[in-house]
Amino acid sequence: MKITPDLNRLLNELETLASFSDAPAPAVTRVVFSPQDLAARAYLREILSAAALELRTDAVGNTFARWAGADPNLPAVATGSHTDAVPHAGRYDGTVGVLGGLEAIRALQRSGFRPRRSIDLLVFTSEEPTRFGIGCLGSRMLSGALSPENARLLKDGDGNSLKEVLQEAGLDGTLENVRLANTFYHGFIELHIEQGPLLERKGIPVGIVTAIAAPATLRVRIEGSGGHAGAVLMPDRRDAFLAAAEIALAVESAAKATWSGDSVATTGVCSVFPGAVNSIPSRAVLEIDVRDTDLGRRDGMLSAIRAACEAIGVKRQLRVEIDLINADAPAQASPLITEALSASCQALRIEFMFMVSRAYHDSLFISRIAPTGMIFIPCRNGISHRPDEYASPEDINRGVQVLASALAQLAQ
Ligand SMILES: [Zn+2]
């Protein structure tokens, strides 16, 4: 079977999709359910229908485009990604997986292939957390990781509830119907730009993802006591910022002590009150991001950070409160998918490497309900979430070929 993507059409579609933007080109800003996002969704429905796919949109706006198989009762095979974009992003994050997935299906249709299992293209709602503060909204609900009750509590920055925003977008279905059964999909593959520099550095065109790291987020509040920076002498101080500084160093130590090659921990936020040069900080708030591909190691770092917070609080006589804001479990790719992908690369004579995804994707959640894997293609200098994000036509073409070949294997 010869799989020949129509690369020019795909590049034109990527360009058209990028034009639905609230920022001037080359930047792309497309926040979920904004007028530009709704216009982009209408454009997508048009080109998905033109490929003779059956469309369905669920209550949270996830779109399913189905190429019906000869045996439609079998669990389907699926691919897909997202089309929302963070402010001042580029045109390839997510969109390569959606439009590349569409082109993979069209290339299979043109080749004369007829799938036994149906093949679905999914466009997930709000992979980016920009509007509702939570990433992977659509895939979280599909997998049951976010319940309808908790989804109803979500509000955007203007105080609109998710339900109000969905109604405004013309979606008034029941959120209870979004969750998919664990038997719904035989397998799921997401094609995505790497968003890191490894493939480009090694000169390898395809990465097969074996595990997806997941973040846990801690917020630490430290209450000390303030005072005049000249009047309170050093032995009498309970400086909240100094405790925060020690905790930030303990965060670094926790990751270095765990170091597995994949363990990382970052203190990305430190706010100090009252924030005056001649006042002793009375309060500090830290936000800490901890990631690993292994849940045990990730949670081990969290425990080490908690223990350090307590010890530093006691030593400095400060109150330290720790809130776990979020802790998604990391995911392992399914051998069913990684083997289909490596067999495809070998058949196509495309060099590949196994690698880990350090950013999280909709695949993290779909992996809870279906055998899942990802294909990474290089992006220039590893840059993403910036207007100069770039993936070359040749790399996109190879990614689509590998995807199409693996979908065909899984669907036959
Ligand atoms: Zn993405």
Short mmCIF file of C-alpha atoms and ligand atoms in Angstrom, two decimals:
data_model
loop_
_atom_site.label_atom_id
_atom_site.label_comp_id
_atom_site.label_asym_id
_atom_site.label_seq_id
_atom_site.Cartn_x
_atom_site.Cartn_y
_atom_site.Cartn_z
CA MET A 1 0.00 0.00 0.00
CA LYS A 2 1.45 3.35 -1.06
CA ILE A 3 0.63 6.23 1.28
CA THR A 4 1.16 9.60 -0.36
CA PRO A 5 0.02 12.58 1.72
CA ASP A 6 -1.14 15.63 -0.25
CA LEU A 7 1.40 17.88 1.44
CA ASN A 8 0.43 21.08 -0.38
CA ARG A 9 -3.18 20.80 0.64
CA LEU A 10 -2.18 20.05 4.24
CA LEU A 11 0.14 23.10 4.36
CA ASN A 12 -2.62 25.28 2.91
CA GLU A 13 -5.04 24.03 5.54
CA LEU A 14 -2.50 24.74 8.31
CA GLU A 15 -2.18 28.26 6.92
CA THR A 16 -5.93 28.78 6.72
CA LEU A 17 -6.43 27.49 10.27
CA ALA A 18 -3.70 29.87 11.49
CA SER A 19 -5.65 32.79 10.01
CA PHE A 20 -8.39 32.28 12.65
CA SER A 21 -6.51 34.29 15.23
CA ASP A 22 -6.87 37.22 17.61
CA ALA A 23 -3.19 38.15 17.12
CA PRO A 24 -1.59 39.41 13.88
CA ALA A 25 0.32 36.77 11.85
CA PRO A 26 2.65 34.98 12.36
CA ALA A 27 1.33 34.86 15.95
CA VAL A 28 -1.75 32.76 16.62
CA THR A 29 -4.10 33.41 19.54
CA ARG A 30 -7.15 31.15 19.57
CA VAL A 31 -8.73 30.73 22.98
CA VAL A 32 -11.40 28.07 23.29
CA PHE A 33 -14.93 29.21 22.33
CA SER A 34 -13.77 32.70 21.36
CA PRO A 35 -15.34 33.93 18.09
CA GLN A 36 -12.10 32.97 16.27
CA ASP A 37 -12.18 29.47 17.77
CA LEU A 38 -15.82 29.06 16.73
CA ALA A 39 -14.94 30.20 13.18
CA ALA A 40 -12.02 27.72 13.13
CA ARG A 41 -14.38 24.95 14.27
CA ALA A 42 -16.79 25.80 11.43
CA TYR A 43 -13.89 25.64 8.94
CA LEU A 44 -12.82 22.26 10.34
CA ARG A 45 -16.34 20.85 10.07
CA GLU A 46 -16.36 21.92 6.42
CA ILE A 47 -13.12 20.12 5.49
CA LEU A 48 -13.95 17.06 7.63
CA SER A 49 -17.33 16.72 5.89
CA ALA A 50 -15.64 17.14 2.51
CA ALA A 51 -13.58 14.02 3.35
CA ALA A 52 -16.87 12.09 3.72
CA LEU A 53 -16.43 11.68 7.49
CA GLU A 54 -19.45 11.44 9.80
CA LEU A 55 -19.35 14.24 12.37
CA ARG A 56 -20.44 14.24 15.99
CA THR A 57 -19.82 16.91 18.62
CA ASP A 58 -20.26 16.05 22.30
CA ALA A 59 -21.57 18.29 25.09
CA VAL A 60 -18.16 19.83 25.88
CA GLY A 61 -17.37 20.46 22.20
CA ASN A 62 -15.05 17.53 21.46
CA THR A 63 -15.50 16.78 17.75
CA PHE A 64 -15.41 13.23 16.34
CA ALA A 65 -15.06 12.67 12.59
CA ARG A 66 -15.54 9.02 11.66
CA TRP A 67 -14.48 7.00 8.63
CA ALA A 68 -16.78 4.01 9.09
CA GLY A 69 -15.09 0.60 8.96
CA ALA A 70 -16.40 -2.59 7.34
CA ASP A 71 -17.18 -3.91 10.84
CA PRO A 72 -18.57 -0.86 12.67
CA ASN A 73 -19.33 -2.88 15.82
CA LEU A 74 -15.63 -3.35 16.59
CA PRO A 75 -13.93 -0.79 18.84
CA ALA A 76 -12.62 1.99 16.57
CA VAL A 77 -9.08 3.27 16.10
CA ALA A 78 -8.53 6.99 16.66
CA THR A 79 -6.14 9.85 16.17
CA GLY A 80 -6.39 13.56 16.93
CA SER A 81 -5.18 16.54 18.92
CA HIS A 82 -6.29 20.11 19.66
CA THR A 83 -6.73 23.37 17.75
CA ASP A 84 -6.90 25.92 20.57
CA ALA A 85 -3.75 28.04 20.93
CA VAL A 86 -2.34 29.99 23.87
CA PRO A 87 -1.96 33.77 23.37
CA HIS A 88 0.82 34.62 20.89
CA ALA A 89 1.50 31.02 19.99
CA GLY A 90 2.48 29.49 16.66
CA ARG A 91 0.59 27.49 14.06
CA TYR A 92 1.79 23.90 14.61
CA ASP A 93 1.06 22.95 18.24
CA GLY A 94 -1.95 20.61 18.15
CA THR A 95 -2.98 21.56 14.62
CA VAL A 96 -0.39 19.21 13.05
CA GLY A 97 -2.12 16.35 14.86
CA VAL A 98 -5.60 17.42 13.73
CA LEU A 99 -4.94 18.38 10.11
CA GLY A 100 -2.15 15.78 9.80
CA GLY A 101 -4.62 13.19 11.12
CA LEU A 102 -7.16 14.29 8.53
CA GLU A 103 -4.56 14.03 5.75
CA ALA A 104 -3.52 10.56 7.03
CA ILE A 105 -7.16 9.45 6.66
CA ARG A 106 -7.51 11.03 3.21
CA ALA A 107 -4.23 9.43 2.07
CA LEU A 108 -5.53 6.03 3.20
CA GLN A 109 -8.83 6.65 1.39
CA ARG A 110 -6.94 7.50 -1.82
CA SER A 111 -4.70 4.43 -1.50
CA GLY A 112 -7.75 2.17 -1.80
CA PHE A 113 -7.40 0.91 1.80
CA ARG A 114 -10.71 -0.09 3.42
CA PRO A 115 -10.57 -0.29 7.23
CA ARG A 116 -12.22 -3.14 9.12
CA ARG A 117 -12.44 -0.99 12.27
CA SER A 118 -13.78 2.55 12.01
CA ILE A 119 -11.15 5.30 12.18
CA ASP A 120 -11.99 8.45 14.19
CA LEU A 121 -10.34 11.84 14.06
CA LEU A 122 -10.79 13.67 17.38
CA VAL A 123 -10.51 17.41 17.94
CA PHE A 124 -10.28 17.89 21.70
CA THR A 125 -11.75 20.92 23.45
CA SER A 126 -9.36 23.22 25.31
CA GLU A 127 -6.10 21.33 25.64
CA GLU A 128 -4.64 24.63 26.77
CA PRO A 129 -5.64 25.89 30.23
CA THR A 130 -5.92 29.53 29.06
CA ARG A 131 -9.64 30.05 29.59
CA PHE A 132 -10.73 27.72 32.41
CA GLY A 133 -7.41 27.29 34.24
CA ILE A 134 -7.38 23.55 33.58
CA GLY A 135 -5.61 21.85 30.68
CA CYS A 136 -7.03 18.99 28.57
CA LEU A 137 -10.63 19.84 29.45
CA GLY A 138 -12.14 17.72 26.67
CA SER A 139 -9.94 14.64 27.09
CA ARG A 140 -10.22 14.80 30.90
CA MET A 141 -14.00 14.54 30.54
CA LEU A 142 -13.80 11.79 27.89
CA SER A 143 -11.67 9.70 30.26
CA GLY A 144 -13.69 10.48 33.40
CA ALA A 145 -10.70 12.22 35.04
CA LEU A 146 -12.93 15.31 35.38
CA SER A 147 -16.49 14.59 36.53
CA PRO A 148 -19.47 16.53 35.14
CA GLU A 149 -20.09 17.92 38.67
CA ASN A 150 -16.56 19.33 38.89
CA ALA A 151 -16.73 20.59 35.29
CA ARG A 152 -19.85 22.58 36.20
CA LEU A 153 -17.83 24.42 38.86
CA LEU A 154 -15.35 25.75 36.28
CA LYS A 155 -15.45 29.46 35.49
CA ASP A 156 -13.47 31.58 33.05
CA GLY A 157 -11.63 34.79 33.96
CA ASP A 158 -14.81 36.84 33.41
CA GLY A 159 -16.82 34.70 35.83
CA ASN A 160 -18.78 32.83 33.13
CA SER A 161 -19.44 29.20 34.01
CA LEU A 162 -18.40 26.46 31.59
CA LYS A 163 -22.09 25.63 31.07
CA GLU A 164 -22.87 29.27 30.11
CA VAL A 165 -19.93 29.36 27.71
CA LEU A 166 -21.00 26.05 26.12
CA GLN A 167 -24.58 27.28 25.70
CA GLU A 168 -23.34 30.48 24.09
CA ALA A 169 -21.37 28.28 21.65
CA GLY A 170 -24.54 26.38 20.79
CA LEU A 171 -23.65 23.27 22.81
CA ASP A 172 -26.46 22.33 25.16
CA GLY A 173 -25.99 18.55 25.50
CA THR A 174 -25.64 16.69 28.80
CA LEU A 175 -22.13 16.63 30.25
CA GLU A 176 -22.90 13.17 31.73
CA ASN A 177 -22.83 11.78 28.16
CA VAL A 178 -19.25 12.90 27.38
CA ARG A 179 -17.40 10.04 29.14
CA LEU A 180 -16.38 7.21 26.80
CA ALA A 181 -16.44 3.55 27.79
CA ASN A 182 -13.05 1.88 28.29
CA THR A 183 -13.86 -0.41 25.37
CA PHE A 184 -14.73 2.42 22.97
CA TYR A 185 -11.31 2.63 21.31
CA HIS A 186 -8.99 -0.17 20.22
CA GLY A 187 -6.13 2.32 20.13
CA PHE A 188 -5.32 6.03 19.97
CA ILE A 189 -2.33 7.80 18.36
CA GLU A 190 -1.56 11.53 18.65
CA LEU A 191 0.81 13.20 16.18
CA HIS A 192 2.43 16.29 17.72
CA ILE A 193 5.47 18.55 17.38
CA GLU A 194 8.09 17.66 19.98
CA GLN A 195 8.16 21.12 21.64
CA GLY A 196 11.73 20.29 22.67
CA PRO A 197 15.11 20.13 20.91
CA LEU A 198 16.11 16.44 21.08
CA LEU A 199 15.00 15.15 17.65
CA GLU A 200 16.49 18.14 15.84
CA ARG A 201 19.73 17.88 17.81
CA LYS A 202 20.09 14.18 16.99
CA GLY A 203 18.97 14.62 13.37
CA ILE A 204 16.24 11.98 13.81
CA PRO A 205 12.91 12.74 12.08
CA VAL A 206 10.47 10.76 14.27
CA GLY A 207 10.13 10.19 18.01
CA ILE A 208 7.94 7.40 19.38
CA VAL A 209 6.73 8.41 22.83
CA THR A 210 6.99 5.71 25.50
CA ALA A 211 5.83 7.74 28.51
CA ILE A 212 4.22 11.10 29.26
CA ALA A 213 5.36 12.98 32.35
CA ALA A 214 2.66 14.58 34.44
CA PRO A 215 2.86 17.62 36.66
CA ALA A 216 1.83 18.02 40.27
CA THR A 217 1.42 21.56 41.53
CA LEU A 218 1.90 22.68 45.13
CA ARG A 219 1.06 26.07 46.60
CA VAL A 220 2.95 26.91 49.79
CA ARG A 221 1.90 29.83 52.02
CA ILE A 222 4.33 31.05 54.63
CA GLU A 223 3.22 33.35 57.45
CA GLY A 224 6.00 35.06 59.38
CA SER A 225 6.04 38.47 60.95
CA GLY A 226 6.82 41.78 59.32
CA GLY A 227 8.40 44.90 60.68
CA HIS A 228 10.74 47.76 59.97
CA ALA A 229 13.87 46.66 58.10
CA GLY A 230 15.98 48.92 60.31
CA ALA A 231 14.36 48.42 63.71
CA VAL A 232 13.90 44.65 64.11
CA LEU A 233 17.24 43.02 64.89
CA MET A 234 18.28 39.77 63.25
CA PRO A 235 17.72 37.35 66.17
CA ASP A 236 14.10 38.56 66.50
CA ARG A 237 13.08 38.08 62.88
CA ARG A 238 10.65 35.60 61.35
CA ASP A 239 11.22 36.50 57.71
CA ALA A 240 8.75 34.70 55.43
CA PHE A 241 10.84 35.23 52.28
CA LEU A 242 13.93 33.59 53.78
CA ALA A 243 11.87 30.49 54.57
CA ALA A 244 10.55 30.61 50.98
CA ALA A 245 14.13 30.80 49.68
CA GLU A 246 15.14 27.75 51.72
CA ILE A 247 12.08 25.87 50.47
CA ALA A 248 12.94 26.71 46.84
CA LEU A 249 16.42 25.25 47.39
CA ALA A 250 14.83 22.15 48.97
CA VAL A 251 12.68 21.78 45.83
CA GLU A 252 15.83 21.73 43.71
CA SER A 253 17.46 19.19 46.07
CA ALA A 254 14.38 16.95 45.95
CA ALA A 255 14.62 16.72 42.15
CA LYS A 256 18.40 16.25 42.13
CA ALA A 257 18.26 13.56 44.81
CA THR A 258 15.57 11.68 42.84
CA TRP A 259 17.32 12.27 39.54
CA SER A 260 16.28 9.55 37.13
CA GLY A 261 16.84 11.50 33.94
CA ASP A 262 13.17 12.50 34.03
CA SER A 263 12.72 14.08 37.47
CA VAL A 264 12.24 17.85 37.48
CA ALA A 265 10.93 20.33 40.05
CA THR A 266 10.54 24.09 39.65
CA THR A 267 9.55 26.94 41.93
CA GLY A 268 8.07 29.21 39.28
CA VAL A 269 6.16 31.67 41.47
CA CYS A 270 7.31 33.52 44.58
CA SER A 271 5.26 36.45 45.79
CA VAL A 272 6.36 38.43 48.82
CA PHE A 273 4.19 40.66 51.04
CA PRO A 274 4.28 43.60 51.55
CA GLY A 275 7.04 43.85 48.94
CA ALA A 276 8.78 47.01 50.13
CA VAL A 277 12.54 47.43 50.32
CA ASN A 278 12.42 48.60 53.94
CA SER A 279 9.88 46.03 55.23
CA ILE A 280 10.63 42.52 56.48
CA PRO A 281 8.51 40.10 54.40
CA SER A 282 5.65 38.90 56.59
CA ARG A 283 4.12 36.55 54.03
CA ALA A 284 5.32 34.59 51.00
CA VAL A 285 3.52 32.32 48.56
CA LEU A 286 5.32 29.80 46.37
CA GLU A 287 3.98 27.75 43.49
CA ILE A 288 5.93 24.60 42.72
CA ASP A 289 5.70 22.30 39.68
CA VAL A 290 6.97 18.72 40.09
CA ARG A 291 7.13 16.24 37.20
CA ASP A 292 8.24 12.74 36.42
CA THR A 293 7.24 9.89 34.12
CA ASP A 294 7.01 7.57 37.14
CA LEU A 295 4.25 8.17 39.70
CA GLY A 296 6.25 6.74 42.63
CA ARG A 297 9.25 8.97 41.93
CA ARG A 298 7.01 12.01 41.37
CA ASP A 299 5.17 11.43 44.65
CA GLY A 300 8.50 10.78 46.41
CA MET A 301 9.62 14.29 45.41
CA LEU A 302 6.32 15.71 46.73
CA SER A 303 6.89 13.99 50.10
CA ALA A 304 10.47 15.28 50.32
CA ILE A 305 9.26 18.83 49.60
CA ARG A 306 6.50 18.56 52.23
CA ALA A 307 9.01 17.31 54.83
CA ALA A 308 11.38 20.18 54.02
CA CYS A 309 8.55 22.73 54.34
CA GLU A 310 7.67 21.40 57.79
CA ALA A 311 11.28 21.33 58.99
CA ILE A 312 11.96 24.86 57.73
CA GLY A 313 8.73 26.12 59.37
CA VAL A 314 9.78 24.64 62.72
CA LYS A 315 13.36 25.91 62.49
CA ARG A 316 12.30 29.46 61.58
CA GLN A 317 9.17 29.49 63.75
CA LEU A 318 6.82 30.28 60.87
CA ARG A 319 3.49 28.85 59.84
CA VAL A 320 3.81 26.92 56.57
CA GLU A 321 0.67 25.67 54.79
CA ILE A 322 0.87 23.37 51.78
CA ASP A 323 -1.96 22.85 49.25
CA LEU A 324 -1.80 20.23 46.53
CA ILE A 325 -3.45 22.09 43.63
CA ASN A 326 -3.26 19.33 41.06
CA ALA A 327 -1.62 15.90 40.68
CA ASP A 328 -2.31 14.06 37.44
CA ALA A 329 -0.75 10.62 37.10
CA PRO A 330 1.94 10.14 34.41
CA ALA A 331 1.15 7.68 31.61
CA GLN A 332 3.00 4.87 29.87
CA ALA A 333 2.40 4.33 26.16
CA SER A 334 0.84 1.02 25.17
CA PRO A 335 3.13 -1.59 23.51
CA LEU A 336 0.30 -2.20 21.00
CA ILE A 337 0.79 1.36 19.73
CA THR A 338 4.57 1.73 20.08
CA GLU A 339 5.02 -1.56 18.17
CA ALA A 340 2.65 -0.44 15.40
CA LEU A 341 4.58 2.84 15.15
CA SER A 342 8.04 1.26 15.08
CA ALA A 343 6.86 -1.29 12.48
CA SER A 344 5.51 1.62 10.38
CA CYS A 345 8.82 3.51 10.62
CA GLN A 346 10.73 0.39 9.59
CA ALA A 347 8.41 -0.30 6.65
CA LEU A 348 8.73 3.34 5.52
CA ARG A 349 12.52 3.33 6.16
CA ILE A 350 12.20 6.33 8.46
CA GLU A 351 14.69 6.57 11.30
CA PHE A 352 13.13 6.94 14.77
CA MET A 353 14.00 7.03 18.45
CA PHE A 354 12.02 6.19 21.58
CA MET A 355 11.56 9.18 23.86
CA VAL A 356 9.57 10.67 26.72
CA SER A 357 7.07 13.52 26.46
CA ARG A 358 7.88 16.09 29.09
CA ALA A 359 4.91 18.28 28.25
CA TYR A 360 1.51 16.73 28.77
CA HIS A 361 -1.04 16.19 26.05
CA ASP A 362 -4.59 14.91 25.55
CA SER A 363 -2.94 11.48 25.20
CA LEU A 364 -2.19 11.57 28.94
CA PHE A 365 -5.92 11.27 29.62
CA ILE A 366 -6.93 9.10 26.64
CA SER A 367 -4.33 6.58 27.88
CA ARG A 368 -6.66 5.92 30.83
CA ILE A 369 -9.38 4.54 28.56
CA ALA A 370 -7.52 3.20 25.51
CA PRO A 371 -4.11 1.86 24.44
CA THR A 372 -2.35 5.10 23.52
CA GLY A 373 0.86 6.34 21.97
CA MET A 374 2.30 9.47 20.37
CA ILE A 375 4.43 10.39 17.35
CA PHE A 376 6.73 13.38 17.76
CA ILE A 377 8.21 15.31 14.85
CA PRO A 378 11.02 17.88 15.22
CA CYS A 379 10.31 21.57 15.68
CA ARG A 380 12.94 24.20 14.95
CA ASN A 381 15.19 24.91 17.95
CA GLY A 382 12.67 23.11 20.14
CA ILE A 383 10.56 26.29 20.21
CA SER A 384 6.82 26.15 20.90
CA HIS A 385 4.09 28.47 22.23
CA ARG A 386 5.77 31.28 20.26
CA PRO A 387 5.01 32.85 16.87
CA ASP A 388 8.31 31.47 15.45
CA GLU A 389 7.28 27.86 16.18
CA TYR A 390 8.10 25.88 12.99
CA ALA A 391 7.96 22.32 11.70
CA SER A 392 9.30 21.62 8.20
CA PRO A 393 7.03 20.27 5.44
CA GLU A 394 9.30 17.19 5.13
CA ASP A 395 8.99 16.39 8.84
CA ILE A 396 5.21 16.91 8.78
CA ASN A 397 5.00 14.64 5.74
CA ARG A 398 6.95 11.86 7.48
CA GLY A 399 4.80 12.19 10.61
CA VAL A 400 1.62 11.83 8.53
CA GLN A 401 3.02 8.80 6.70
CA VAL A 402 3.93 7.02 9.94
CA LEU A 403 0.53 7.89 11.42
CA ALA A 404 -1.38 6.67 8.35
CA SER A 405 0.57 3.43 8.22
CA ALA A 406 0.02 2.70 11.94
CA LEU A 407 -3.71 3.56 11.72
CA ALA A 408 -4.03 1.15 8.81
CA GLN A 409 -2.29 -1.64 10.77
CA LEU A 410 -4.51 -1.13 13.80
CA ALA A 411 -7.73 -0.81 11.78
CA GLN A 412 -7.31 -3.82 9.50
ZN ZN B 1 -0.34 20.71 22.02
#
